[in-house]
Amino acid sequence: MRILKNSNFKTNNYLCKNFKNMLIIGIAGGTGSGKTTVVNQIIEELKNEEVDVISQDSYYSDTSHLSFDERKKINFDHPKSIDFDLLGEHLQQLKNGEDIQQPVYSFKDHNRTGETITIHPRKVVIVEGILILTHPEIRELFDIKIYVHADSDERLIRRLKRDIAERGRDLEEVLWRYQTTLKPMHQQFIEPTKEFADIIIPTNRYNTVAVDIVQTIIKDRLS
């Protein structure tokens, strides 16, 4: 296993702090809804090294026991594809002031790489992913739960562009996944988690107020 260092960490003084009052924010929403954009908007003005961002994608279950062709057929939009036990364990370790070794996931190989990234505890941790509000125990760890909403056609277009450009997929594979897993899983598991959200943010020009509210809460915690 290869361990990669988190380049944002600048001092070991954080390890001596008490993180029992760590603010953990969960940001969910359908694939291509703009979660990453919202995360970037939230932390853009904070410019503070005491904010960590953890992606659910790093916690796809280890599938080393399967062949590549078998891994390609996995339904990655189902909650069972996520190692929630490890994610929950890691969040609790961060709250306890401990470092974690976050897995590194390869979308091209549909599996973990065997490498990890060292994540250090911060005052604020943002966890983002399509399925993070589907798991009751993980939801309980979030102080603020946010759902990012976008039109289904817009989400499909974004997914097409991203998977082809960044994840080595072809058009046929992306559309097949959309029809067989992405759309039905969104309707069954992801869309219903809106009811657990404290804040619903539309990814358009009207999301300014919601983002400002979250930024204010984070700044208050950091101060």
mmCIF file of C-alpha atoms in Angstrom:
data_model
loop_
_atom_site.group_PDB
_atom_site.id
_atom_site.type_symbol
_atom_site.label_atom_id
_atom_site.label_comp_id
_atom_site.label_asym_id
_atom_site.label_seq_id
_atom_site.Cartn_x
_atom_site.Cartn_y
_atom_site.Cartn_z
ATOM 1 C CA MET A 1 0.000 0.000 0.000
ATOM 2 C CA ARG A 2 1.340 3.397 -0.946
ATOM 3 C CA ILE A 3 0.475 6.370 1.274
ATOM 4 C CA LEU A 4 0.171 9.832 -0.263
ATOM 5 C CA LYS A 5 0.423 12.928 1.880
ATOM 6 C CA ASN A 6 -2.284 15.556 1.946
ATOM 7 C CA SER A 7 -0.561 18.623 0.461
ATOM 8 C CA ASN A 8 -2.939 21.031 2.242
ATOM 9 C CA PHE A 9 -1.569 20.154 5.655
ATOM 10 C CA LYS A 10 0.928 22.741 6.876
ATOM 11 C CA THR A 11 1.477 22.123 10.564
ATOM 12 C CA ASN A 12 1.310 19.318 13.082
ATOM 13 C CA ASN A 13 -0.262 21.601 15.691
ATOM 14 C CA TYR A 14 -3.716 20.401 14.631
ATOM 15 C CA LEU A 15 -2.979 16.975 16.013
ATOM 16 C CA CYS A 16 -2.929 18.436 19.519
ATOM 17 C CA LYS A 17 -6.363 20.057 19.214
ATOM 18 C CA ASN A 18 -9.707 18.719 20.386
ATOM 19 C CA PHE A 19 -11.987 18.061 17.420
ATOM 20 C CA LYS A 20 -15.023 16.834 19.373
ATOM 21 C CA ASN A 21 -16.866 19.935 18.121
ATOM 22 C CA MET A 22 -15.834 19.393 14.520
ATOM 23 C CA LEU A 23 -18.470 20.602 12.048
ATOM 24 C CA ILE A 24 -19.290 17.873 9.512
ATOM 25 C CA ILE A 25 -21.331 18.880 6.459
ATOM 26 C CA GLY A 26 -22.878 16.325 4.098
ATOM 27 C CA ILE A 27 -23.580 17.405 0.514
ATOM 28 C CA ALA A 28 -25.653 14.997 -1.594
ATOM 29 C CA GLY A 29 -27.534 15.124 -4.895
ATOM 30 C CA GLY A 30 -27.808 13.217 -8.140
ATOM 31 C CA THR A 31 -24.847 12.513 -10.377
ATOM 32 C CA GLY A 32 -23.958 15.609 -12.379
ATOM 33 C CA SER A 33 -26.088 17.828 -10.140
ATOM 34 C CA GLY A 34 -23.217 20.193 -9.416
ATOM 35 C CA LYS A 35 -22.159 19.039 -5.951
ATOM 36 C CA THR A 36 -18.492 19.755 -6.624
ATOM 37 C CA THR A 37 -19.367 23.245 -7.863
ATOM 38 C CA VAL A 38 -21.318 23.936 -4.681
ATOM 39 C CA VAL A 39 -18.453 22.620 -2.542
ATOM 40 C CA ASN A 40 -16.048 24.935 -4.356
ATOM 41 C CA GLN A 41 -18.442 27.865 -3.902
ATOM 42 C CA ILE A 42 -18.699 27.163 -0.181
ATOM 43 C CA ILE A 43 -14.954 27.028 0.440
ATOM 44 C CA GLU A 44 -13.954 29.612 -2.189
ATOM 45 C CA GLU A 45 -14.026 32.587 0.166
ATOM 46 C CA LEU A 46 -12.988 30.716 3.283
ATOM 47 C CA LYS A 47 -9.380 30.227 2.176
ATOM 48 C CA ASN A 48 -8.749 28.411 5.424
ATOM 49 C CA GLU A 49 -6.603 25.332 5.857
ATOM 50 C CA GLU A 50 -8.954 24.023 8.522
ATOM 51 C CA VAL A 51 -11.538 22.777 5.992
ATOM 52 C CA ASP A 52 -11.290 19.250 4.547
ATOM 53 C CA VAL A 53 -13.306 17.811 1.653
ATOM 54 C CA ILE A 54 -13.917 14.054 1.540
ATOM 55 C CA SER A 55 -15.519 12.424 -1.496
ATOM 56 C CA GLN A 56 -17.821 9.439 -1.207
ATOM 57 C CA ASP A 57 -16.167 8.145 -4.397
ATOM 58 C CA SER A 58 -13.042 7.310 -2.399
ATOM 59 C CA TYR A 59 -15.114 4.802 -0.434
ATOM 60 C CA TYR A 60 -16.369 2.545 -3.194
ATOM 61 C CA SER A 61 -15.873 -0.981 -1.885
ATOM 62 C CA ASP A 62 -12.716 -2.889 -2.744
ATOM 63 C CA THR A 63 -13.445 -5.141 -5.745
ATOM 64 C CA SER A 64 -10.001 -6.690 -6.205
ATOM 65 C CA HIS A 65 -11.526 -10.174 -6.027
ATOM 66 C CA LEU A 66 -13.443 -9.525 -9.259
ATOM 67 C CA SER A 67 -12.222 -9.450 -12.858
ATOM 68 C CA PHE A 68 -12.294 -6.180 -14.791
ATOM 69 C CA ASP A 69 -15.314 -7.334 -16.825
ATOM 70 C CA GLU A 70 -17.128 -8.253 -13.599
ATOM 71 C CA ARG A 71 -16.287 -4.874 -12.062
ATOM 72 C CA LYS A 72 -17.683 -3.052 -15.097
ATOM 73 C CA LYS A 73 -21.085 -4.596 -14.392
ATOM 74 C CA ILE A 74 -21.298 -3.393 -10.776
ATOM 75 C CA ASN A 75 -24.153 -1.041 -9.983
ATOM 76 C CA PHE A 76 -22.136 1.871 -8.588
ATOM 77 C CA ASP A 77 -25.290 3.929 -8.008
ATOM 78 C CA HIS A 78 -26.621 1.530 -5.371
ATOM 79 C CA PRO A 79 -25.885 2.182 -1.667
ATOM 80 C CA LYS A 80 -24.383 -1.312 -1.371
ATOM 81 C CA SER A 81 -21.489 -0.210 -3.582
ATOM 82 C CA ILE A 82 -20.217 2.109 -0.834
ATOM 83 C CA ASP A 83 -18.117 1.006 2.147
ATOM 84 C CA PHE A 84 -20.127 3.059 4.640
ATOM 85 C CA ASP A 85 -18.545 1.221 7.572
ATOM 86 C CA LEU A 86 -15.110 2.536 6.614
ATOM 87 C CA LEU A 87 -16.435 6.026 5.892
ATOM 88 C CA GLY A 88 -18.170 6.191 9.262
ATOM 89 C CA GLU A 89 -15.078 4.864 11.023
ATOM 90 C CA HIS A 90 -12.920 7.493 9.339
ATOM 91 C CA LEU A 91 -15.251 10.365 10.203
ATOM 92 C CA GLN A 92 -15.296 9.259 13.832
ATOM 93 C CA GLN A 93 -11.491 9.050 13.863
ATOM 94 C CA LEU A 94 -11.268 12.612 12.535
ATOM 95 C CA LYS A 95 -13.634 13.785 15.280
ATOM 96 C CA ASN A 96 -11.310 12.091 17.758
ATOM 97 C CA GLY A 97 -8.394 14.106 16.387
ATOM 98 C CA GLU A 98 -6.822 11.168 14.546
ATOM 99 C CA ASP A 99 -5.410 11.009 11.010
ATOM 100 C CA ILE A 100 -7.083 8.704 8.487
ATOM 101 C CA GLN A 101 -5.806 6.873 5.423
ATOM 102 C CA GLN A 102 -8.386 7.639 2.738
ATOM 103 C CA PRO A 103 -8.455 5.106 -0.125
ATOM 104 C CA VAL A 104 -7.643 6.226 -3.665
ATOM 105 C CA TYR A 105 -10.179 5.035 -6.252
ATOM 106 C CA SER A 106 -9.645 4.553 -10.002
ATOM 107 C CA PHE A 107 -12.712 5.049 -12.183
ATOM 108 C CA LYS A 108 -10.884 3.567 -15.159
ATOM 109 C CA ASP A 109 -10.171 0.329 -13.271
ATOM 110 C CA HIS A 110 -13.436 0.368 -11.264
ATOM 111 C CA ASN A 111 -11.435 -0.370 -8.131
ATOM 112 C CA ARG A 112 -9.226 1.055 -5.399
ATOM 113 C CA THR A 113 -5.621 1.555 -6.434
ATOM 114 C CA GLY A 114 -4.087 0.289 -3.190
ATOM 115 C CA GLU A 115 -2.771 3.772 -2.420
ATOM 116 C CA THR A 116 -4.107 6.021 0.305
ATOM 117 C CA ILE A 117 -4.068 9.739 1.099
ATOM 118 C CA THR A 118 -3.365 10.918 4.620
ATOM 119 C CA ILE A 119 -6.169 13.207 5.801
ATOM 120 C CA HIS A 120 -5.637 15.215 8.968
ATOM 121 C CA PRO A 121 -8.442 16.391 11.299
ATOM 122 C CA ARG A 122 -9.818 19.884 10.710
ATOM 123 C CA LYS A 123 -12.448 22.047 12.369
ATOM 124 C CA VAL A 124 -14.722 21.589 9.343
ATOM 125 C CA VAL A 125 -15.135 18.491 7.164
ATOM 126 C CA ILE A 126 -17.295 18.492 4.014
ATOM 127 C CA VAL A 127 -18.403 15.063 2.768
ATOM 128 C CA GLU A 128 -19.892 14.984 -0.728
ATOM 129 C CA GLY A 129 -21.452 12.165 -2.743
ATOM 130 C CA ILE A 130 -24.652 10.965 -4.370
ATOM 131 C CA LEU A 131 -25.460 8.360 -1.697
ATOM 132 C CA ILE A 132 -24.243 9.845 1.583
ATOM 133 C CA LEU A 133 -27.748 10.691 2.835
ATOM 134 C CA THR A 134 -29.059 7.165 2.190
ATOM 135 C CA HIS A 135 -27.256 5.697 5.204
ATOM 136 C CA PRO A 136 -28.869 6.469 8.601
ATOM 137 C CA GLU A 137 -25.693 6.180 10.698
ATOM 138 C CA ILE A 138 -23.729 8.410 8.320
ATOM 139 C CA ARG A 139 -26.555 10.975 8.301
ATOM 140 C CA GLU A 140 -26.352 11.132 12.090
ATOM 141 C CA LEU A 141 -22.737 12.287 11.826
ATOM 142 C CA PHE A 142 -23.647 15.349 9.741
ATOM 143 C CA ASP A 143 -24.281 18.633 11.509
ATOM 144 C CA ILE A 144 -25.659 20.106 8.261
ATOM 145 C CA LYS A 145 -27.230 18.087 5.455
ATOM 146 C CA ILE A 146 -27.391 19.679 2.001
ATOM 147 C CA TYR A 147 -29.067 18.392 -1.163
ATOM 148 C CA VAL A 148 -28.036 19.840 -4.530
ATOM 149 C CA HIS A 149 -30.830 19.777 -7.097
ATOM 150 C CA ALA A 150 -30.510 19.956 -10.889
ATOM 151 C CA ASP A 151 -32.731 19.145 -13.866
ATOM 152 C CA SER A 152 -32.403 15.513 -15.026
ATOM 153 C CA ASP A 153 -31.458 16.475 -18.591
ATOM 154 C CA GLU A 154 -28.760 18.819 -17.298
ATOM 155 C CA ARG A 155 -27.405 16.065 -15.052
ATOM 156 C CA LEU A 156 -27.218 13.603 -17.967
ATOM 157 C CA ILE A 157 -25.326 16.107 -20.126
ATOM 158 C CA ARG A 158 -22.834 16.781 -17.338
ATOM 159 C CA ARG A 159 -22.408 13.037 -16.705
ATOM 160 C CA LEU A 160 -21.756 12.392 -20.398
ATOM 161 C CA LYS A 161 -19.132 15.110 -20.611
ATOM 162 C CA ARG A 162 -17.392 14.081 -17.387
ATOM 163 C CA ASP A 163 -17.298 10.317 -17.911
ATOM 164 C CA ILE A 164 -16.059 10.570 -21.492
ATOM 165 C CA ALA A 165 -13.457 13.279 -20.815
ATOM 166 C CA GLU A 166 -12.238 12.241 -17.342
ATOM 167 C CA ARG A 167 -13.086 8.591 -16.743
ATOM 168 C CA GLY A 168 -12.290 6.891 -20.031
ATOM 169 C CA ARG A 169 -15.879 5.873 -20.816
ATOM 170 C CA ASP A 170 -17.406 5.783 -24.276
ATOM 171 C CA LEU A 171 -20.808 7.188 -25.200
ATOM 172 C CA GLU A 172 -22.459 3.773 -25.428
ATOM 173 C CA GLU A 173 -21.315 2.732 -21.946
ATOM 174 C CA VAL A 174 -22.429 6.005 -20.332
ATOM 175 C CA LEU A 175 -25.885 5.830 -21.915
ATOM 176 C CA TRP A 176 -26.220 2.147 -20.984
ATOM 177 C CA ARG A 177 -25.410 2.931 -17.366
ATOM 178 C CA TYR A 178 -27.831 5.845 -17.363
ATOM 179 C CA GLN A 179 -30.701 3.715 -18.636
ATOM 180 C CA THR A 180 -30.041 0.573 -16.565
ATOM 181 C CA THR A 181 -28.751 1.911 -13.244
ATOM 182 C CA LEU A 182 -28.262 5.663 -12.930
ATOM 183 C CA LYS A 183 -31.821 6.827 -13.591
ATOM 184 C CA PRO A 184 -33.671 4.077 -11.660
ATOM 185 C CA MET A 185 -31.226 4.285 -8.729
ATOM 186 C CA HIS A 186 -31.632 8.061 -8.608
ATOM 187 C CA GLN A 187 -35.390 7.702 -8.392
ATOM 188 C CA GLN A 188 -35.246 4.883 -5.836
ATOM 189 C CA PHE A 189 -32.465 6.009 -3.512
ATOM 190 C CA ILE A 190 -31.151 9.509 -4.171
ATOM 191 C CA GLU A 191 -34.155 11.730 -4.896
ATOM 192 C CA PRO A 192 -35.973 10.561 -1.720
ATOM 193 C CA THR A 193 -33.068 11.765 0.461
ATOM 194 C CA LYS A 194 -34.212 15.336 -0.133
ATOM 195 C CA GLU A 195 -36.467 14.854 2.881
ATOM 196 C CA PHE A 196 -33.407 14.558 5.135
ATOM 197 C CA ALA A 197 -31.789 17.763 3.861
ATOM 198 C CA ASP A 198 -31.593 20.883 6.001
ATOM 199 C CA ILE A 199 -30.897 22.970 2.896
ATOM 200 C CA ILE A 200 -31.758 22.281 -0.767
ATOM 201 C CA ILE A 201 -29.598 24.191 -3.243
ATOM 202 C CA PRO A 202 -30.558 24.560 -6.920
ATOM 203 C CA THR A 203 -27.439 24.641 -9.082
ATOM 204 C CA ASN A 204 -28.259 27.831 -10.902
ATOM 205 C CA ARG A 205 -27.852 31.554 -10.334
ATOM 206 C CA TYR A 206 -30.402 31.488 -7.508
ATOM 207 C CA ASN A 207 -28.226 29.426 -5.150
ATOM 208 C CA THR A 208 -26.310 32.433 -3.793
ATOM 209 C CA VAL A 209 -28.315 32.852 -0.597
ATOM 210 C CA ALA A 210 -28.082 29.180 0.398
ATOM 211 C CA VAL A 211 -24.325 29.106 -0.208
ATOM 212 C CA ASP A 212 -23.900 32.333 1.778
ATOM 213 C CA ILE A 213 -25.771 30.796 4.707
ATOM 214 C CA VAL A 214 -23.482 27.754 4.749
ATOM 215 C CA GLN A 215 -20.393 29.949 4.446
ATOM 216 C CA THR A 216 -21.571 32.027 7.411
ATOM 217 C CA ILE A 217 -22.067 28.918 9.553
ATOM 218 C CA ILE A 218 -18.594 27.633 8.675
ATOM 219 C CA LYS A 219 -16.938 31.002 9.330
ATOM 220 C CA ASP A 220 -18.649 31.150 12.702
ATOM 221 C CA ARG A 221 -17.278 27.700 13.592
ATOM 222 C CA LEU A 222 -13.774 28.585 12.415
ATOM 223 C CA SER A 223 -13.750 31.752 14.494
#
